[in-house]
Short mmCIF file of N, CA and C in Angstrom, two decimals:
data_model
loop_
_atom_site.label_atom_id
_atom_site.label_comp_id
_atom_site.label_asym_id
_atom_site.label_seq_id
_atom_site.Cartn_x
_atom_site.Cartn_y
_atom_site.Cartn_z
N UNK A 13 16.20 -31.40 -8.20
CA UNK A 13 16.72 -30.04 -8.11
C UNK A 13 16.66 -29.42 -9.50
N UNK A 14 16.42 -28.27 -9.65
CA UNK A 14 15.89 -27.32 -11.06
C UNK A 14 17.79 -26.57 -11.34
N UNK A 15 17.78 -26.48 -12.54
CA UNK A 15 18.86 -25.91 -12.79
C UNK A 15 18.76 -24.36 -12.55
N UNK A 16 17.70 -23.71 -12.20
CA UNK A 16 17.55 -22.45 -12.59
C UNK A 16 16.44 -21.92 -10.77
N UNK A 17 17.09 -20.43 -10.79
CA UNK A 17 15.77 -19.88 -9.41
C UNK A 17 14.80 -19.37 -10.16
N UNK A 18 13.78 -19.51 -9.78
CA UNK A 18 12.35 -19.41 -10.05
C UNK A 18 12.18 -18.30 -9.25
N UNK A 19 11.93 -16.71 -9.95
CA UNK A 19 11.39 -15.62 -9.39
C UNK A 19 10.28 -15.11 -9.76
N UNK A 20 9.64 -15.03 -8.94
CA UNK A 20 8.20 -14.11 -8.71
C UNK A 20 7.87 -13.08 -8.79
N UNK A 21 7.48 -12.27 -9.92
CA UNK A 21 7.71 -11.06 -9.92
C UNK A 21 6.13 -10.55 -9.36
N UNK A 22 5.79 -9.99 -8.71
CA UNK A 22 4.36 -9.44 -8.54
C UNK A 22 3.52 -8.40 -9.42
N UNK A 23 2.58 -9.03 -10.21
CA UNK A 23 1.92 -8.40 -11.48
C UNK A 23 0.35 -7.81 -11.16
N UNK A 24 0.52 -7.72 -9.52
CA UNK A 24 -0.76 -7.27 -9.37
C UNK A 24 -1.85 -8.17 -9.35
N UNK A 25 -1.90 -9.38 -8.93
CA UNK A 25 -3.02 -10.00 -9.60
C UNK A 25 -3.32 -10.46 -11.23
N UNK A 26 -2.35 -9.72 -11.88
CA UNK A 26 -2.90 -9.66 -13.51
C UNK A 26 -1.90 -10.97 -13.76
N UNK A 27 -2.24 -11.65 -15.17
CA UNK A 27 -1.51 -12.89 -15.59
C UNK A 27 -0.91 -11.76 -16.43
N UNK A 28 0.08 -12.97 -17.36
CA UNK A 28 1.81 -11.93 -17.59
C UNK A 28 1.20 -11.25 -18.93
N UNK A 29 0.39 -12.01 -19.55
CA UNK A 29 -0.03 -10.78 -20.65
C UNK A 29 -0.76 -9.83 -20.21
N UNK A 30 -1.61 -9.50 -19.14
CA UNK A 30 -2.60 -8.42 -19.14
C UNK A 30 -1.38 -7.51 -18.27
N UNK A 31 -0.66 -7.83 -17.18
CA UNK A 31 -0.28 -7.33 -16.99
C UNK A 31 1.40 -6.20 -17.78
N UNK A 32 1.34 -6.57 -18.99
CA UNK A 32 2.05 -5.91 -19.91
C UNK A 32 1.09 -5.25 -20.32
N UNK A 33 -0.25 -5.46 -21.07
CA UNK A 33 -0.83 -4.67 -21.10
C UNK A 33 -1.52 -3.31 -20.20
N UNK A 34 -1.54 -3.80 -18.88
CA UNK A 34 -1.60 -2.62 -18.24
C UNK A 34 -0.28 -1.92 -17.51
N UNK A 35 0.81 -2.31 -17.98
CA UNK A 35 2.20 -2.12 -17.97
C UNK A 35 2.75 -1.87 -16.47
N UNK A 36 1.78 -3.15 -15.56
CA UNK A 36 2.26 -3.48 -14.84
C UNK A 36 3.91 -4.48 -14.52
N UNK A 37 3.50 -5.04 -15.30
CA UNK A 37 4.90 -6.30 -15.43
C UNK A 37 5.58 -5.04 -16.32
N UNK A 38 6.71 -4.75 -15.68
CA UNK A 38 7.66 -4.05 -16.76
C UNK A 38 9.67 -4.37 -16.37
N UNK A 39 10.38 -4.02 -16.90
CA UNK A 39 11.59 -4.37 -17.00
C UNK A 39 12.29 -3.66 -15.20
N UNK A 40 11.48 -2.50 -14.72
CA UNK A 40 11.68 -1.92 -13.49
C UNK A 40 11.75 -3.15 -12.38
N UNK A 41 10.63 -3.68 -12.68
CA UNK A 41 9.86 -4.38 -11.99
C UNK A 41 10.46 -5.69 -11.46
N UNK A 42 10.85 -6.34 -12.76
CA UNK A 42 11.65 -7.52 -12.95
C UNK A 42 13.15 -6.90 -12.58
N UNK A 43 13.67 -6.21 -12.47
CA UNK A 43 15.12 -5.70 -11.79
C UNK A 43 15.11 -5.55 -10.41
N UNK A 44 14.03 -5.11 -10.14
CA UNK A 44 13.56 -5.18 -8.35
C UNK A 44 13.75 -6.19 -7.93
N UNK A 45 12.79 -7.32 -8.68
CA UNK A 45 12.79 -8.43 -7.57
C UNK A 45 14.16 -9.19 -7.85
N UNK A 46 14.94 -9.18 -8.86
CA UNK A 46 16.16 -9.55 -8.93
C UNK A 46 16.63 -9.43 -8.12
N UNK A 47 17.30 -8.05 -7.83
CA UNK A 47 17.77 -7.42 -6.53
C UNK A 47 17.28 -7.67 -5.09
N UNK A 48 16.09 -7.66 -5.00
CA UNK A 48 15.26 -8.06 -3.73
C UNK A 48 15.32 -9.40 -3.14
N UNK A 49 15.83 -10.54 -4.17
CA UNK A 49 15.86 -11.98 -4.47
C UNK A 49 17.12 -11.95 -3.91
N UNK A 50 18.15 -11.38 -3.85
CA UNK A 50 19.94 -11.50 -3.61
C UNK A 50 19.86 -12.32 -5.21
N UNK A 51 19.64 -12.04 -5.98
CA UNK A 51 19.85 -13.40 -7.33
C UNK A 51 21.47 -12.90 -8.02
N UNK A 52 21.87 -11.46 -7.18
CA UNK A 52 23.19 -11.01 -7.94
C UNK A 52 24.24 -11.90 -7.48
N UNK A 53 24.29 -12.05 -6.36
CA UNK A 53 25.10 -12.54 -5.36
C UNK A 53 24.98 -14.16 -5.91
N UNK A 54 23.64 -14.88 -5.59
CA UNK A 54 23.36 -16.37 -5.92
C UNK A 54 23.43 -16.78 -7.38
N UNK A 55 23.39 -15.98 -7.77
CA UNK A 55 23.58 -16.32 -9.51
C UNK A 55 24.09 -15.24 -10.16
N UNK A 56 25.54 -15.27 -9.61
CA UNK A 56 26.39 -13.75 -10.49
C UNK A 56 26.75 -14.13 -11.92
N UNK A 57 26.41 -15.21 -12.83
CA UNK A 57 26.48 -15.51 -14.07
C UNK A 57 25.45 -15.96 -14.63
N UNK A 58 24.20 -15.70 -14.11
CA UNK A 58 22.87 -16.44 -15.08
C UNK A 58 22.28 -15.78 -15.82
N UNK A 59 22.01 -16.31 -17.00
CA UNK A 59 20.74 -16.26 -17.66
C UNK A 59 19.01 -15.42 -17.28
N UNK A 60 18.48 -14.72 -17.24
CA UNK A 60 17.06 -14.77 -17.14
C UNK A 60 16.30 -15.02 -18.15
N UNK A 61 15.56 -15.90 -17.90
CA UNK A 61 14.65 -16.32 -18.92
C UNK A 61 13.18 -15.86 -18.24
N UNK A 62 12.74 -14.78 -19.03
CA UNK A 62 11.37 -13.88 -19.01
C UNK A 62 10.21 -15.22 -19.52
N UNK A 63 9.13 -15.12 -19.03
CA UNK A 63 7.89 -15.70 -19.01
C UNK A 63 7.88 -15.50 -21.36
N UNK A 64 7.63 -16.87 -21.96
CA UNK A 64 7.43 -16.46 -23.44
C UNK A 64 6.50 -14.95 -23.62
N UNK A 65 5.47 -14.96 -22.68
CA UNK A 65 4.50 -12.98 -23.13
C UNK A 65 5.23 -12.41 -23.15
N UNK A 66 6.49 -12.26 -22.20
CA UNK A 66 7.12 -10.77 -21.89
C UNK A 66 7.91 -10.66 -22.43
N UNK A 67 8.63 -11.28 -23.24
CA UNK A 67 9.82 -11.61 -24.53
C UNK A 67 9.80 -9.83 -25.38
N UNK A 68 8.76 -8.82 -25.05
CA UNK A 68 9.12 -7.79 -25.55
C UNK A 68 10.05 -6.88 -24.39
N UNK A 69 9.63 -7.50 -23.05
CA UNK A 69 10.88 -6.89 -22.19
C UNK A 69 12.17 -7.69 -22.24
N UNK A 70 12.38 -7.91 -22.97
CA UNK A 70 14.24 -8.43 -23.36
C UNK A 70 15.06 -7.66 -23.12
N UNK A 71 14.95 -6.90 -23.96
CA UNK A 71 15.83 -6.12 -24.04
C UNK A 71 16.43 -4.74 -23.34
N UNK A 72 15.36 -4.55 -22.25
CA UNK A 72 14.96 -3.49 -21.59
C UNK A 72 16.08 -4.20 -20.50
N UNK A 73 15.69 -5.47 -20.13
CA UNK A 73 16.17 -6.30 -18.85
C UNK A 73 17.68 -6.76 -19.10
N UNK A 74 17.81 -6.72 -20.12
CA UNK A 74 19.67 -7.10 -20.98
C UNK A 74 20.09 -5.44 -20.51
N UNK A 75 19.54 -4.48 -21.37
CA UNK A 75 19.95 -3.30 -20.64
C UNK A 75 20.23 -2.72 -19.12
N UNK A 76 19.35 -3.42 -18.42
CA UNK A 76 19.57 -3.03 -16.90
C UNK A 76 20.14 -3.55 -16.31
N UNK A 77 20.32 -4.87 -16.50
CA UNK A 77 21.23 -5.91 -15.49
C UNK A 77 22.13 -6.03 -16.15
N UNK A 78 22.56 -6.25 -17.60
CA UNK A 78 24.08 -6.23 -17.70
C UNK A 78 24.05 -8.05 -18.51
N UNK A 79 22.93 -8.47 -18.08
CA UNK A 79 22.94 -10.48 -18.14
C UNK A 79 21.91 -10.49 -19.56
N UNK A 80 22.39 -11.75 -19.71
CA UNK A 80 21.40 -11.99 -21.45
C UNK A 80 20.25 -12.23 -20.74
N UNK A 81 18.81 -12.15 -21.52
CA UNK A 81 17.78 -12.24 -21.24
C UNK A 81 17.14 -12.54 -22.37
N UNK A 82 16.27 -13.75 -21.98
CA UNK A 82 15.84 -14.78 -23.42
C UNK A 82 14.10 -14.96 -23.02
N UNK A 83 13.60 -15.15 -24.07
CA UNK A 83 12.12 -15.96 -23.76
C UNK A 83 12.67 -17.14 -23.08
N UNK A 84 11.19 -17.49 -22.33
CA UNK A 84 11.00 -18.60 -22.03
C UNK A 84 9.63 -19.74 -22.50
N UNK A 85 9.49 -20.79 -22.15
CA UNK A 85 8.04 -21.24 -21.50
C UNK A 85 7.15 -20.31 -21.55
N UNK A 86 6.03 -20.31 -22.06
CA UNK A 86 4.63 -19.35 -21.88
C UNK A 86 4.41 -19.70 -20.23
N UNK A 87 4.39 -20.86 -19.80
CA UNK A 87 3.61 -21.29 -18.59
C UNK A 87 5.28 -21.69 -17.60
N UNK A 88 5.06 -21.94 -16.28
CA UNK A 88 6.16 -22.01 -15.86
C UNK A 88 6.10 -23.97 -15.36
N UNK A 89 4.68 -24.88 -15.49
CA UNK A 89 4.72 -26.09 -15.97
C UNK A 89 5.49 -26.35 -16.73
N UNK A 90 5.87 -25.56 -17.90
CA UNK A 90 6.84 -26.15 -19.26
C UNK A 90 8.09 -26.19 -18.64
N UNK A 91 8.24 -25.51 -17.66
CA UNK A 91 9.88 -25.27 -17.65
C UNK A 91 10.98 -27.04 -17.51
N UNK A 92 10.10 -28.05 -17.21
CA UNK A 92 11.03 -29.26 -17.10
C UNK A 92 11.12 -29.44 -18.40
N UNK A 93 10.19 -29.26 -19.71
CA UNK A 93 10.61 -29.40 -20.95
C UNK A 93 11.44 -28.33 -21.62
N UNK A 94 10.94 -27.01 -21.40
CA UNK A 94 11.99 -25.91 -21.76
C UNK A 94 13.68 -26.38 -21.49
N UNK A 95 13.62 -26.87 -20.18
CA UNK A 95 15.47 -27.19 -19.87
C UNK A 95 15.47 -28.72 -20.31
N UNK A 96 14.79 -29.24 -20.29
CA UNK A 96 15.21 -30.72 -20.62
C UNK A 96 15.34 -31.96 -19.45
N UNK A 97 15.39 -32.99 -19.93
CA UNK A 97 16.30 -34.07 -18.65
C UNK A 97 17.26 -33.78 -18.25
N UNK A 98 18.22 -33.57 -19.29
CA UNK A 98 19.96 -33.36 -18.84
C UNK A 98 19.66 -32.21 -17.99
N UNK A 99 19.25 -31.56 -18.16
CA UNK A 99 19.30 -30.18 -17.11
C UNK A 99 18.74 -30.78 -15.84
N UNK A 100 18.56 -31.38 -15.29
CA UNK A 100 18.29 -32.27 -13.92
C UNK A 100 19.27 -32.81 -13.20
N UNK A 101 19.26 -32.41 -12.29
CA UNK A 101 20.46 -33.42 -11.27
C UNK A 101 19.60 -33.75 -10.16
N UNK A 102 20.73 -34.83 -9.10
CA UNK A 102 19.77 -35.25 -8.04
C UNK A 102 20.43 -34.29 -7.21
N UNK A 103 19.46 -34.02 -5.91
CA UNK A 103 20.39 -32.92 -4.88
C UNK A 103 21.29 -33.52 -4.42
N UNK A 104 22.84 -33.02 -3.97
CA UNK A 104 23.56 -34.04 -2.92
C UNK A 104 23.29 -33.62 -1.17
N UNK A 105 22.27 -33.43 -0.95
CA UNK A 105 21.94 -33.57 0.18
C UNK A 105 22.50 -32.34 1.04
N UNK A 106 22.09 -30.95 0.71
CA UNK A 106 21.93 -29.95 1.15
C UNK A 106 20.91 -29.95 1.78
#
């Protein structure tokens, strides 16, 4: 089990840098699918951690939601090293 929900933001086809560059991926965007996700409700105290490219929408996304918002992982493979072991639990059988 992952300590964290894994959201999908839709960039058009584009990977997360081009799509900043064609300013598809933007802070709108990433508040949508928040919202669209229920992630207010399922995670009314988390963290978002933005893809490491998009680390220039920080602050845009701290502004809109109200929640800290940090780089992450360039790739979303890294993320078992980004959180670590300790950040692992086993499921209890949900």
């Amino acid at each position: 089990v992952s300590p964290f929900w894994y959201l999908v933001v839709d960039t058009d086809g584009h990977t997360v840098d081009m799509a900043l560059v064609y300013e598809v991926m933007n802070s709108e965007r990433i508040v949508n699918a928040f919202e669209e996700g229920g992630l207010y409700q399922k995670a009314p105290e988390s963290t978002i951690y933005l893809p490491g490219l998009a680390t220039p929408l920080c602050d845009e996304v701290v502004a809109q939601t109200g929640r800290p918002a940090v780089p992450g992982p360039v790739c979303a493979a890294e993320l078992p090293l980004f959180f670590g072991e300790a950040a692992w639990k086993v499921p209890d059988g949900d």
